[in-house]
Amino acid sequence: MKQRGKKQVYIFKPDAGCQGRGIRLLQGGKEEAVVKLLKEMEQPNVVAQHYLAKPLLVHGYKFDLRIYALVS
């Protein structure tokens, strides 16, 4: 995770979590800080993403798209 100009904020989410439980934010992203954060988290598997300060909203709410497809 390299810095791009100013310090980036990263969000770490447990892969099996819901309702915001277990989410952690990290500013910067130096390798030592990431390793320390991962050791502190309860879940061994996490998803790491760039944090978006201004996400796309629908009527003021964040949303996600879940697409299910049956292939036969």
JSON list of N, CA, C and O in Angstrom, two decimals, residues 4-64:
[
{"chain": "A", "resi": 4, "resn": "ARG", "atom": "N", "xyz": [-0.21, 8.00, -2.01]},
{"chain": "A", "resi": 4, "resn": "ARG", "atom": "CA", "xyz": [-0.40, 8.73, -3.27]},
{"chain": "A", "resi": 4, "resn": "ARG", "atom": "C", "xyz": [-0.56, 10.21, -2.92]},
{"chain": "A", "resi": 4, "resn": "ARG", "atom": "O", "xyz": [-1.67, 10.69, -2.76]},
{"chain": "A", "resi": 5, "resn": "GLY", "atom": "N", "xyz": [0.55, 10.91, -2.80]},
{"chain": "A", "resi": 5, "resn": "GLY", "atom": "CA", "xyz": [0.47, 12.33, -2.46]},
{"chain": "A", "resi": 5, "resn": "GLY", "atom": "C", "xyz": [0.19, 12.50, -0.99]},
{"chain": "A", "resi": 5, "resn": "GLY", "atom": "O", "xyz": [1.08, 12.37, -0.16]},
{"chain": "A", "resi": 6, "resn": "LYS", "atom": "N", "xyz": [-1.06, 12.76, -0.64]},
{"chain": "A", "resi": 6, "resn": "LYS", "atom": "CA", "xyz": [-1.42, 12.87, 0.78]},
{"chain": "A", "resi": 6, "resn": "LYS", "atom": "C", "xyz": [-1.68, 11.49, 1.35]},
{"chain": "A", "resi": 6, "resn": "LYS", "atom": "O", "xyz": [-1.79, 10.51, 0.62]},
{"chain": "A", "resi": 7, "resn": "LYS", "atom": "N", "xyz": [-1.80, 11.43, 2.65]},
{"chain": "A", "resi": 7, "resn": "LYS", "atom": "CA", "xyz": [-2.03, 10.13, 3.30]},
{"chain": "A", "resi": 7, "resn": "LYS", "atom": "C", "xyz": [-3.40, 9.58, 2.94]},
{"chain": "A", "resi": 7, "resn": "LYS", "atom": "O", "xyz": [-4.41, 10.23, 3.10]},
{"chain": "A", "resi": 8, "resn": "GLN", "atom": "N", "xyz": [-3.38, 8.36, 2.46]},
{"chain": "A", "resi": 8, "resn": "GLN", "atom": "CA", "xyz": [-4.62, 7.68, 2.12]},
{"chain": "A", "resi": 8, "resn": "GLN", "atom": "C", "xyz": [-5.20, 7.02, 3.37]},
{"chain": "A", "resi": 8, "resn": "GLN", "atom": "O", "xyz": [-4.47, 6.65, 4.28]},
{"chain": "A", "resi": 9, "resn": "VAL", "atom": "N", "xyz": [-6.50, 6.85, 3.37]},
{"chain": "A", "resi": 9, "resn": "VAL", "atom": "CA", "xyz": [-7.16, 6.14, 4.46]},
{"chain": "A", "resi": 9, "resn": "VAL", "atom": "C", "xyz": [-7.66, 4.83, 3.89]},
{"chain": "A", "resi": 9, "resn": "VAL", "atom": "O", "xyz": [-8.25, 4.78, 2.81]},
{"chain": "A", "resi": 10, "resn": "TYR", "atom": "N", "xyz": [-7.38, 3.75, 4.62]},
{"chain": "A", "resi": 10, "resn": "TYR", "atom": "CA", "xyz": [-7.80, 2.42, 4.21]},
{"chain": "A", "resi": 10, "resn": "TYR", "atom": "C", "xyz": [-8.81, 1.90, 5.22]},
{"chain": "A", "resi": 10, "resn": "TYR", "atom": "O", "xyz": [-8.74, 2.19, 6.40]},
{"chain": "A", "resi": 11, "resn": "ILE", "atom": "N", "xyz": [-9.76, 1.12, 4.72]},
{"chain": "A", "resi": 11, "resn": "ILE", "atom": "CA", "xyz": [-10.78, 0.51, 5.57]},
{"chain": "A", "resi": 11, "resn": "ILE", "atom": "C", "xyz": [-10.57, -1.00, 5.52]},
{"chain": "A", "resi": 11, "resn": "ILE", "atom": "O", "xyz": [-10.39, -1.58, 4.45]},
{"chain": "A", "resi": 12, "resn": "PHE", "atom": "N", "xyz": [-10.54, -1.61, 6.69]},
{"chain": "A", "resi": 12, "resn": "PHE", "atom": "CA", "xyz": [-10.36, -3.06, 6.82]},
{"chain": "A", "resi": 12, "resn": "PHE", "atom": "C", "xyz": [-11.64, -3.64, 7.37]},
{"chain": "A", "resi": 12, "resn": "PHE", "atom": "O", "xyz": [-12.08, -3.26, 8.46]},
{"chain": "A", "resi": 13, "resn": "LYS", "atom": "N", "xyz": [-12.26, -4.55, 6.61]},
{"chain": "A", "resi": 13, "resn": "LYS", "atom": "CA", "xyz": [-13.54, -5.13, 7.01]},
{"chain": "A", "resi": 13, "resn": "LYS", "atom": "C", "xyz": [-13.42, -6.65, 7.09]},
{"chain": "A", "resi": 13, "resn": "LYS", "atom": "O", "xyz": [-12.85, -7.27, 6.20]},
{"chain": "A", "resi": 14, "resn": "PRO", "atom": "N", "xyz": [-13.95, -7.25, 8.17]},
{"chain": "A", "resi": 14, "resn": "PRO", "atom": "CA", "xyz": [-13.96, -8.72, 8.24]},
{"chain": "A", "resi": 14, "resn": "PRO", "atom": "C", "xyz": [-14.79, -9.28, 7.08]},
{"chain": "A", "resi": 14, "resn": "PRO", "atom": "O", "xyz": [-15.83, -8.72, 6.72]},
{"chain": "A", "resi": 15, "resn": "ASP", "atom": "N", "xyz": [-14.33, -10.37, 6.48]},
{"chain": "A", "resi": 15, "resn": "ASP", "atom": "CA", "xyz": [-15.05, -10.90, 5.32]},
{"chain": "A", "resi": 15, "resn": "ASP", "atom": "C", "xyz": [-16.39, -11.53, 5.69]},
{"chain": "A", "resi": 15, "resn": "ASP", "atom": "O", "xyz": [-17.24, -11.70, 4.84]},
{"chain": "A", "resi": 16, "resn": "ALA", "atom": "N", "xyz": [-16.61, -11.85, 6.96]},
{"chain": "A", "resi": 16, "resn": "ALA", "atom": "CA", "xyz": [-17.87, -12.47, 7.37]},
{"chain": "A", "resi": 16, "resn": "ALA", "atom": "C", "xyz": [-18.66, -11.55, 8.31]},
{"chain": "A", "resi": 16, "resn": "ALA", "atom": "O", "xyz": [-19.50, -12.01, 9.05]},
{"chain": "A", "resi": 17, "resn": "GLY", "atom": "N", "xyz": [-18.38, -10.26, 8.29]},
{"chain": "A", "resi": 17, "resn": "GLY", "atom": "CA", "xyz": [-19.05, -9.34, 9.21]},
{"chain": "A", "resi": 17, "resn": "GLY", "atom": "C", "xyz": [-20.30, -8.72, 8.61]},
{"chain": "A", "resi": 17, "resn": "GLY", "atom": "O", "xyz": [-20.60, -8.88, 7.43]},
{"chain": "A", "resi": 18, "resn": "CYS", "atom": "N", "xyz": [-21.02, -8.01, 9.47]},
{"chain": "A", "resi": 18, "resn": "CYS", "atom": "CA", "xyz": [-22.20, -7.28, 9.01]},
{"chain": "A", "resi": 18, "resn": "CYS", "atom": "C", "xyz": [-22.45, -6.11, 9.96]},
{"chain": "A", "resi": 18, "resn": "CYS", "atom": "O", "xyz": [-21.95, -6.09, 11.08]},
{"chain": "A", "resi": 19, "resn": "GLN", "atom": "N", "xyz": [-23.21, -5.14, 9.50]},
{"chain": "A", "resi": 19, "resn": "GLN", "atom": "CA", "xyz": [-23.64, -3.99, 10.28]},
{"chain": "A", "resi": 19, "resn": "GLN", "atom": "C", "xyz": [-22.47, -3.20, 10.87]},
{"chain": "A", "resi": 19, "resn": "GLN", "atom": "O", "xyz": [-22.56, -2.62, 11.94]},
{"chain": "A", "resi": 20, "resn": "GLY", "atom": "N", "xyz": [-21.36, -3.18, 10.19]},
{"chain": "A", "resi": 20, "resn": "GLY", "atom": "CA", "xyz": [-20.22, -2.38, 10.60]},
{"chain": "A", "resi": 20, "resn": "GLY", "atom": "C", "xyz": [-19.39, -2.94, 11.74]},
{"chain": "A", "resi": 20, "resn": "GLY", "atom": "O", "xyz": [-18.48, -2.27, 12.23]},
{"chain": "A", "resi": 21, "resn": "ARG", "atom": "N", "xyz": [-19.69, -4.14, 12.20]},
{"chain": "A", "resi": 21, "resn": "ARG", "atom": "CA", "xyz": [-18.92, -4.72, 13.31]},
{"chain": "A", "resi": 21, "resn": "ARG", "atom": "C", "xyz": [-17.53, -5.14, 12.84]},
{"chain": "A", "resi": 21, "resn": "ARG", "atom": "O", "xyz": [-17.39, -5.80, 11.82]},
{"chain": "A", "resi": 22, "resn": "GLY", "atom": "N", "xyz": [-16.52, -4.76, 13.61]},
{"chain": "A", "resi": 22, "resn": "GLY", "atom": "CA", "xyz": [-15.15, -5.18, 13.33]},
{"chain": "A", "resi": 22, "resn": "GLY", "atom": "C", "xyz": [-14.42, -4.36, 12.30]},
{"chain": "A", "resi": 22, "resn": "GLY", "atom": "O", "xyz": [-13.30, -4.67, 11.93]},
{"chain": "A", "resi": 23, "resn": "ILE", "atom": "N", "xyz": [-15.04, -3.28, 11.81]},
{"chain": "A", "resi": 23, "resn": "ILE", "atom": "CA", "xyz": [-14.40, -2.45, 10.79]},
{"chain": "A", "resi": 23, "resn": "ILE", "atom": "C", "xyz": [-13.37, -1.54, 11.45]},
{"chain": "A", "resi": 23, "resn": "ILE", "atom": "O", "xyz": [-13.62, -0.97, 12.51]},
{"chain": "A", "resi": 24, "resn": "ARG", "atom": "N", "xyz": [-12.21, -1.42, 10.82]},
{"chain": "A", "resi": 24, "resn": "ARG", "atom": "CA", "xyz": [-11.13, -0.58, 11.33]},
{"chain": "A", "resi": 24, "resn": "ARG", "atom": "C", "xyz": [-10.63, 0.32, 10.21]},
{"chain": "A", "resi": 24, "resn": "ARG", "atom": "O", "xyz": [-10.62, -0.09, 9.04]},
{"chain": "A", "resi": 25, "resn": "LEU", "atom": "N", "xyz": [-10.21, 1.53, 10.54]},
{"chain": "A", "resi": 25, "resn": "LEU", "atom": "CA", "xyz": [-9.62, 2.46, 9.58]},
{"chain": "A", "resi": 25, "resn": "LEU", "atom": "C", "xyz": [-8.15, 2.63, 9.89]},
{"chain": "A", "resi": 25, "resn": "LEU", "atom": "O", "xyz": [-7.74, 2.61, 11.05]},
{"chain": "A", "resi": 26, "resn": "LEU", "atom": "N", "xyz": [-7.37, 2.83, 8.84]},
{"chain": "A", "resi": 26, "resn": "LEU", "atom": "CA", "xyz": [-5.94, 3.03, 9.00]},
{"chain": "A", "resi": 26, "resn": "LEU", "atom": "C", "xyz": [-5.51, 4.13, 8.05]},
{"chain": "A", "resi": 26, "resn": "LEU", "atom": "O", "xyz": [-5.80, 4.07, 6.85]},
{"chain": "A", "resi": 27, "resn": "GLN", "atom": "N", "xyz": [-4.82, 5.14, 8.58]},
{"chain": "A", "resi": 27, "resn": "GLN", "atom": "CA", "xyz": [-4.34, 6.23, 7.74]},
{"chain": "A", "resi": 27, "resn": "GLN", "atom": "C", "xyz": [-2.88, 5.98, 7.41]},
{"chain": "A", "resi": 27, "resn": "GLN", "atom": "O", "xyz": [-2.09, 5.62, 8.28]},
{"chain": "A", "resi": 28, "resn": "GLY", "atom": "N", "xyz": [-2.53, 6.17, 6.18]},
{"chain": "A", "resi": 28, "resn": "GLY", "atom": "CA", "xyz": [-1.15, 5.97, 5.74]},
{"chain": "A", "resi": 28, "resn": "GLY", "atom": "C", "xyz": [-0.99, 4.64, 5.05]},
{"chain": "A", "resi": 28, "resn": "GLY", "atom": "O", "xyz": [-1.14, 4.55, 3.86]},
{"chain": "A", "resi": 29, "resn": "GLY", "atom": "N", "xyz": [-0.75, 3.59, 5.78]},
{"chain": "A", "resi": 29, "resn": "GLY", "atom": "CA", "xyz": [-0.65, 2.28, 5.18]},
{"chain": "A", "resi": 29, "resn": "GLY", "atom": "C", "xyz": [0.76, 1.72, 5.18]},
{"chain": "A", "resi": 29, "resn": "GLY", "atom": "O", "xyz": [1.09, 0.91, 4.32]},
{"chain": "A", "resi": 30, "resn": "LYS", "atom": "N", "xyz": [1.61, 2.14, 6.14]},
{"chain": "A", "resi": 30, "resn": "LYS", "atom": "CA", "xyz": [2.94, 1.54, 6.22]},
{"chain": "A", "resi": 30, "resn": "LYS", "atom": "C", "xyz": [2.79, 0.08, 6.61]},
{"chain": "A", "resi": 30, "resn": "LYS", "atom": "O", "xyz": [1.89, -0.30, 7.34]},
{"chain": "A", "resi": 31, "resn": "GLU", "atom": "N", "xyz": [3.69, -0.74, 6.10]},
{"chain": "A", "resi": 31, "resn": "GLU", "atom": "CA", "xyz": [3.57, -2.18, 6.28]},
{"chain": "A", "resi": 31, "resn": "GLU", "atom": "C", "xyz": [3.51, -2.59, 7.75]},
{"chain": "A", "resi": 31, "resn": "GLU", "atom": "O", "xyz": [2.71, -3.44, 8.13]},
{"chain": "A", "resi": 32, "resn": "GLU", "atom": "N", "xyz": [4.29, -1.94, 8.61]},
{"chain": "A", "resi": 32, "resn": "GLU", "atom": "CA", "xyz": [4.30, -2.29, 10.03]},
{"chain": "A", "resi": 32, "resn": "GLU", "atom": "C", "xyz": [2.94, -2.01, 10.67]},
{"chain": "A", "resi": 32, "resn": "GLU", "atom": "O", "xyz": [2.45, -2.79, 11.48]},
{"chain": "A", "resi": 33, "resn": "ALA", "atom": "N", "xyz": [2.32, -0.89, 10.29]},
{"chain": "A", "resi": 33, "resn": "ALA", "atom": "CA", "xyz": [1.02, -0.54, 10.84]},
{"chain": "A", "resi": 33, "resn": "ALA", "atom": "C", "xyz": [-0.05, -1.50, 10.38]},
{"chain": "A", "resi": 33, "resn": "ALA", "atom": "O", "xyz": [-0.95, -1.87, 11.15]},
{"chain": "A", "resi": 34, "resn": "VAL", "atom": "N", "xyz": [0.03, -1.95, 9.13]},
{"chain": "A", "resi": 34, "resn": "VAL", "atom": "CA", "xyz": [-0.94, -2.91, 8.60]},
{"chain": "A", "resi": 34, "resn": "VAL", "atom": "C", "xyz": [-0.82, -4.24, 9.33]},
{"chain": "A", "resi": 34, "resn": "VAL", "atom": "O", "xyz": [-1.82, -4.84, 9.74]},
{"chain": "A", "resi": 35, "resn": "VAL", "atom": "N", "xyz": [0.40, -4.71, 9.52]},
{"chain": "A", "resi": 35, "resn": "VAL", "atom": "CA", "xyz": [0.61, -5.99, 10.21]},
{"chain": "A", "resi": 35, "resn": "VAL", "atom": "C", "xyz": [0.08, -5.90, 11.64]},
{"chain": "A", "resi": 35, "resn": "VAL", "atom": "O", "xyz": [-0.59, -6.82, 12.12]},
{"chain": "A", "resi": 36, "resn": "LYS", "atom": "N", "xyz": [0.34, -4.80, 12.33]},
{"chain": "A", "resi": 36, "resn": "LYS", "atom": "CA", "xyz": [-0.14, -4.62, 13.70]},
{"chain": "A", "resi": 36, "resn": "LYS", "atom": "C", "xyz": [-1.67, -4.63, 13.74]},
{"chain": "A", "resi": 36, "resn": "LYS", "atom": "O", "xyz": [-2.28, -5.27, 14.59]},
{"chain": "A", "resi": 37, "resn": "LEU", "atom": "N", "xyz": [-2.30, -3.92, 12.80]},
{"chain": "A", "resi": 37, "resn": "LEU", "atom": "CA", "xyz": [-3.76, -3.86, 12.75]},
{"chain": "A", "resi": 37, "resn": "LEU", "atom": "C", "xyz": [-4.35, -5.25, 12.50]},
{"chain": "A", "resi": 37, "resn": "LEU", "atom": "O", "xyz": [-5.32, -5.64, 13.15]},
{"chain": "A", "resi": 38, "resn": "LEU", "atom": "N", "xyz": [-3.77, -6.01, 11.59]},
{"chain": "A", "resi": 38, "resn": "LEU", "atom": "CA", "xyz": [-4.28, -7.34, 11.28]},
{"chain": "A", "resi": 38, "resn": "LEU", "atom": "C", "xyz": [-4.16, -8.28, 12.48]},
{"chain": "A", "resi": 38, "resn": "LEU", "atom": "O", "xyz": [-5.03, -9.12, 12.70]},
{"chain": "A", "resi": 39, "resn": "LYS", "atom": "N", "xyz": [-3.12, -8.12, 13.26]},
{"chain": "A", "resi": 39, "resn": "LYS", "atom": "CA", "xyz": [-2.96, -8.95, 14.46]},
{"chain": "A", "resi": 39, "resn": "LYS", "atom": "C", "xyz": [-4.00, -8.60, 15.51]},
{"chain": "A", "resi": 39, "resn": "LYS", "atom": "O", "xyz": [-4.43, -9.46, 16.28]},
{"chain": "A", "resi": 40, "resn": "GLU", "atom": "N", "xyz": [-4.41, -7.33, 15.57]},
{"chain": "A", "resi": 40, "resn": "GLU", "atom": "CA", "xyz": [-5.40, -6.88, 16.55]},
{"chain": "A", "resi": 40, "resn": "GLU", "atom": "C", "xyz": [-6.81, -7.30, 16.20]},
{"chain": "A", "resi": 40, "resn": "GLU", "atom": "O", "xyz": [-7.66, -7.41, 17.08]},
{"chain": "A", "resi": 41, "resn": "MET", "atom": "N", "xyz": [-7.08, -7.51, 14.92]},
{"chain": "A", "resi": 41, "resn": "MET", "atom": "CA", "xyz": [-8.44, -7.85, 14.49]},
{"chain": "A", "resi": 41, "resn": "MET", "atom": "C", "xyz": [-8.78, -9.28, 14.88]},
{"chain": "A", "resi": 41, "resn": "MET", "atom": "O", "xyz": [-7.93, -10.16, 14.87]},
{"chain": "A", "resi": 42, "resn": "GLU", "atom": "N", "xyz": [-10.05, -9.50, 15.22]},
{"chain": "A", "resi": 42, "resn": "GLU", "atom": "CA", "xyz": [-10.51, -10.82, 15.66]},
{"chain": "A", "resi": 42, "resn": "GLU", "atom": "C", "xyz": [-10.59, -11.81, 14.50]},
{"chain": "A", "resi": 42, "resn": "GLU", "atom": "O", "xyz": [-10.33, -12.98, 14.67]},
{"chain": "A", "resi": 43, "resn": "GLN", "atom": "N", "xyz": [-10.99, -11.34, 13.34]},
{"chain": "A", "resi": 43, "resn": "GLN", "atom": "CA", "xyz": [-11.16, -12.22, 12.18]},
{"chain": "A", "resi": 43, "resn": "GLN", "atom": "C", "xyz": [-9.84, -12.37, 11.44]},
{"chain": "A", "resi": 43, "resn": "GLN", "atom": "O", "xyz": [-9.14, -11.39, 11.20]},
{"chain": "A", "resi": 44, "resn": "PRO", "atom": "N", "xyz": [-9.48, -13.58, 11.04]},
{"chain": "A", "resi": 44, "resn": "PRO", "atom": "CA", "xyz": [-8.23, -13.75, 10.29]},
{"chain": "A", "resi": 44, "resn": "PRO", "atom": "C", "xyz": [-8.33, -13.29, 8.84]},
{"chain": "A", "resi": 44, "resn": "PRO", "atom": "O", "xyz": [-7.34, -12.92, 8.24]},
{"chain": "A", "resi": 45, "resn": "ASN", "atom": "N", "xyz": [-9.53, -13.29, 8.26]},
{"chain": "A", "resi": 45, "resn": "ASN", "atom": "CA", "xyz": [-9.71, -12.90, 6.86]},
{"chain": "A", "resi": 45, "resn": "ASN", "atom": "C", "xyz": [-10.39, -11.54, 6.80]},
{"chain": "A", "resi": 45, "resn": "ASN", "atom": "O", "xyz": [-11.47, -11.35, 7.36]},
{"chain": "A", "resi": 46, "resn": "VAL", "atom": "N", "xyz": [-9.75, -10.61, 6.10]},
{"chain": "A", "resi": 46, "resn": "VAL", "atom": "CA", "xyz": [-10.31, -9.27, 5.98]},
{"chain": "A", "resi": 46, "resn": "VAL", "atom": "C", "xyz": [-10.25, -8.81, 4.53]},
{"chain": "A", "resi": 46, "resn": "VAL", "atom": "O", "xyz": [-9.48, -9.34, 3.72]},
{"chain": "A", "resi": 47, "resn": "VAL", "atom": "N", "xyz": [-11.04, -7.80, 4.23]},
{"chain": "A", "resi": 47, "resn": "VAL", "atom": "CA", "xyz": [-11.03, -7.13, 2.94]},
{"chain": "A", "resi": 47, "resn": "VAL", "atom": "C", "xyz": [-10.49, -5.73, 3.20]},
{"chain": "A", "resi": 47, "resn": "VAL", "atom": "O", "xyz": [-10.98, -5.03, 4.09]},
{"chain": "A", "resi": 48, "resn": "ALA", "atom": "N", "xyz": [-9.48, -5.30, 2.44]},
{"chain": "A", "resi": 48, "resn": "ALA", "atom": "CA", "xyz": [-8.90, -3.97, 2.58]},
{"chain": "A", "resi": 48, "resn": "ALA", "atom": "C", "xyz": [-9.23, -3.15, 1.35]},
{"chain": "A", "resi": 48, "resn": "ALA", "atom": "O", "xyz": [-9.08, -3.64, 0.22]},
{"chain": "A", "resi": 49, "resn": "GLN", "atom": "N", "xyz": [-9.71, -1.91, 1.56]},
{"chain": "A", "resi": 49, "resn": "GLN", "atom": "CA", "xyz": [-10.08, -1.04, 0.45]},
{"chain": "A", "resi": 49, "resn": "GLN", "atom": "C", "xyz": [-9.66, 0.38, 0.76]},
{"chain": "A", "resi": 49, "resn": "GLN", "atom": "O", "xyz": [-9.48, 0.74, 1.91]},
{"chain": "A", "resi": 50, "resn": "HIS", "atom": "N", "xyz": [-9.52, 1.20, -0.29]},
{"chain": "A", "resi": 50, "resn": "HIS", "atom": "CA", "xyz": [-9.35, 2.63, -0.09]},
{"chain": "A", "resi": 50, "resn": "HIS", "atom": "C", "xyz": [-10.67, 3.16, 0.46]},
{"chain": "A", "resi": 50, "resn": "HIS", "atom": "O", "xyz": [-11.75, 2.79, -0.02]},
{"chain": "A", "resi": 51, "resn": "TYR", "atom": "N", "xyz": [-10.60, 4.00, 1.47]},
{"chain": "A", "resi": 51, "resn": "TYR", "atom": "CA", "xyz": [-11.80, 4.59, 2.04]},
{"chain": "A", "resi": 51, "resn": "TYR", "atom": "C", "xyz": [-12.24, 5.74, 1.15]},
{"chain": "A", "resi": 51, "resn": "TYR", "atom": "O", "xyz": [-11.43, 6.60, 0.78]},
{"chain": "A", "resi": 52, "resn": "LEU", "atom": "N", "xyz": [-13.50, 5.78, 0.79]},
{"chain": "A", "resi": 52, "resn": "LEU", "atom": "CA", "xyz": [-14.05, 6.85, -0.03]},
{"chain": "A", "resi": 52, "resn": "LEU", "atom": "C", "xyz": [-14.74, 7.86, 0.88]},
{"chain": "A", "resi": 52, "resn": "LEU", "atom": "O", "xyz": [-15.73, 7.53, 1.55]},
{"chain": "A", "resi": 53, "resn": "ALA", "atom": "N", "xyz": [-14.24, 9.08, 0.91]},
{"chain": "A", "resi": 53, "resn": "ALA", "atom": "CA", "xyz": [-14.81, 10.11, 1.78]},
{"chain": "A", "resi": 53, "resn": "ALA", "atom": "C", "xyz": [-16.20, 10.54, 1.29]},
{"chain": "A", "resi": 53, "resn": "ALA", "atom": "O", "xyz": [-17.06, 10.88, 2.09]},
{"chain": "A", "resi": 54, "resn": "LYS", "atom": "N", "xyz": [-16.41, 10.51, -0.02]},
{"chain": "A", "resi": 54, "resn": "LYS", "atom": "CA", "xyz": [-17.70, 10.92, -0.59]},
{"chain": "A", "resi": 54, "resn": "LYS", "atom": "C", "xyz": [-18.24, 9.79, -1.47]},
{"chain": "A", "resi": 54, "resn": "LYS", "atom": "O", "xyz": [-18.13, 9.83, -2.69]},
{"chain": "A", "resi": 55, "resn": "PRO", "atom": "N", "xyz": [-18.86, 8.77, -0.88]},
{"chain": "A", "resi": 55, "resn": "PRO", "atom": "CA", "xyz": [-19.35, 7.65, -1.68]},
{"chain": "A", "resi": 55, "resn": "PRO", "atom": "C", "xyz": [-20.62, 8.03, -2.45]},
{"chain": "A", "resi": 55, "resn": "PRO", "atom": "O", "xyz": [-21.29, 9.03, -2.13]},
{"chain": "A", "resi": 56, "resn": "LEU", "atom": "N", "xyz": [-20.95, 7.24, -3.45]},
{"chain": "A", "resi": 56, "resn": "LEU", "atom": "CA", "xyz": [-22.19, 7.42, -4.19]},
{"chain": "A", "resi": 56, "resn": "LEU", "atom": "C", "xyz": [-23.36, 7.04, -3.29]},
{"chain": "A", "resi": 56, "resn": "LEU", "atom": "O", "xyz": [-23.37, 5.96, -2.69]},
{"chain": "A", "resi": 57, "resn": "LEU", "atom": "N", "xyz": [-24.33, 7.94, -3.17]},
{"chain": "A", "resi": 57, "resn": "LEU", "atom": "CA", "xyz": [-25.48, 7.70, -2.30]},
{"chain": "A", "resi": 57, "resn": "LEU", "atom": "C", "xyz": [-26.76, 7.69, -3.12]},
{"chain": "A", "resi": 57, "resn": "LEU", "atom": "O", "xyz": [-26.87, 8.38, -4.12]},
{"chain": "A", "resi": 58, "resn": "VAL", "atom": "N", "xyz": [-27.73, 6.94, -2.66]},
{"chain": "A", "resi": 58, "resn": "VAL", "atom": "CA", "xyz": [-29.07, 6.95, -3.24]},
{"chain": "A", "resi": 58, "resn": "VAL", "atom": "C", "xyz": [-30.02, 7.43, -2.15]},
{"chain": "A", "resi": 58, "resn": "VAL", "atom": "O", "xyz": [-30.15, 6.76, -1.11]},
{"chain": "A", "resi": 59, "resn": "HIS", "atom": "N", "xyz": [-30.60, 8.59, -2.35]},
{"chain": "A", "resi": 59, "resn": "HIS", "atom": "CA", "xyz": [-31.48, 9.22, -1.36]},
{"chain": "A", "resi": 59, "resn": "HIS", "atom": "C", "xyz": [-30.79, 9.33, 0.00]},
{"chain": "A", "resi": 59, "resn": "HIS", "atom": "O", "xyz": [-31.41, 9.12, 1.05]},
{"chain": "A", "resi": 60, "resn": "GLY", "atom": "N", "xyz": [-29.48, 9.62, -0.01]},
{"chain": "A", "resi": 60, "resn": "GLY", "atom": "CA", "xyz": [-28.73, 9.83, 1.22]},
{"chain": "A", "resi": 60, "resn": "GLY", "atom": "C", "xyz": [-28.24, 8.57, 1.90]},
{"chain": "A", "resi": 60, "resn": "GLY", "atom": "O", "xyz": [-27.67, 8.63, 2.99]},
{"chain": "A", "resi": 61, "resn": "TYR", "atom": "N", "xyz": [-28.42, 7.40, 1.29]},
{"chain": "A", "resi": 61, "resn": "TYR", "atom": "CA", "xyz": [-28.00, 6.14, 1.89]},
{"chain": "A", "resi": 61, "resn": "TYR", "atom": "C", "xyz": [-26.97, 5.44, 1.00]},
{"chain": "A", "resi": 61, "resn": "TYR", "atom": "O", "xyz": [-27.09, 5.45, -0.22]},
{"chain": "A", "resi": 62, "resn": "LYS", "atom": "N", "xyz": [-25.98, 4.80, 1.66]},
{"chain": "A", "resi": 62, "resn": "LYS", "atom": "CA", "xyz": [-25.05, 3.96, 0.90]},
{"chain": "A", "resi": 62, "resn": "LYS", "atom": "C", "xyz": [-25.80, 2.70, 0.49]},
{"chain": "A", "resi": 62, "resn": "LYS", "atom": "O", "xyz": [-26.78, 2.31, 1.11]},
{"chain": "A", "resi": 63, "resn": "PHE", "atom": "N", "xyz": [-25.33, 2.06, -0.56]},
{"chain": "A", "resi": 63, "resn": "PHE", "atom": "CA", "xyz": [-26.01, 0.87, -1.06]},
{"chain": "A", "resi": 63, "resn": "PHE", "atom": "C", "xyz": [-25.00, -0.07, -1.66]},
{"chain": "A", "resi": 63, "resn": "PHE", "atom": "O", "xyz": [-23.85, 0.29, -1.89]},
{"chain": "A", "resi": 64, "resn": "ASP", "atom": "N", "xyz": [-25.41, -1.28, -1.89]},
{"chain": "A", "resi": 64, "resn": "ASP", "atom": "CA", "xyz": [-24.59, -2.21, -2.64]},
{"chain": "A", "resi": 64, "resn": "ASP", "atom": "C", "xyz": [-25.49, -2.96, -3.61]},
{"chain": "A", "resi": 64, "resn": "ASP", "atom": "O", "xyz": [-26.70, -3.01, -3.44]}
]
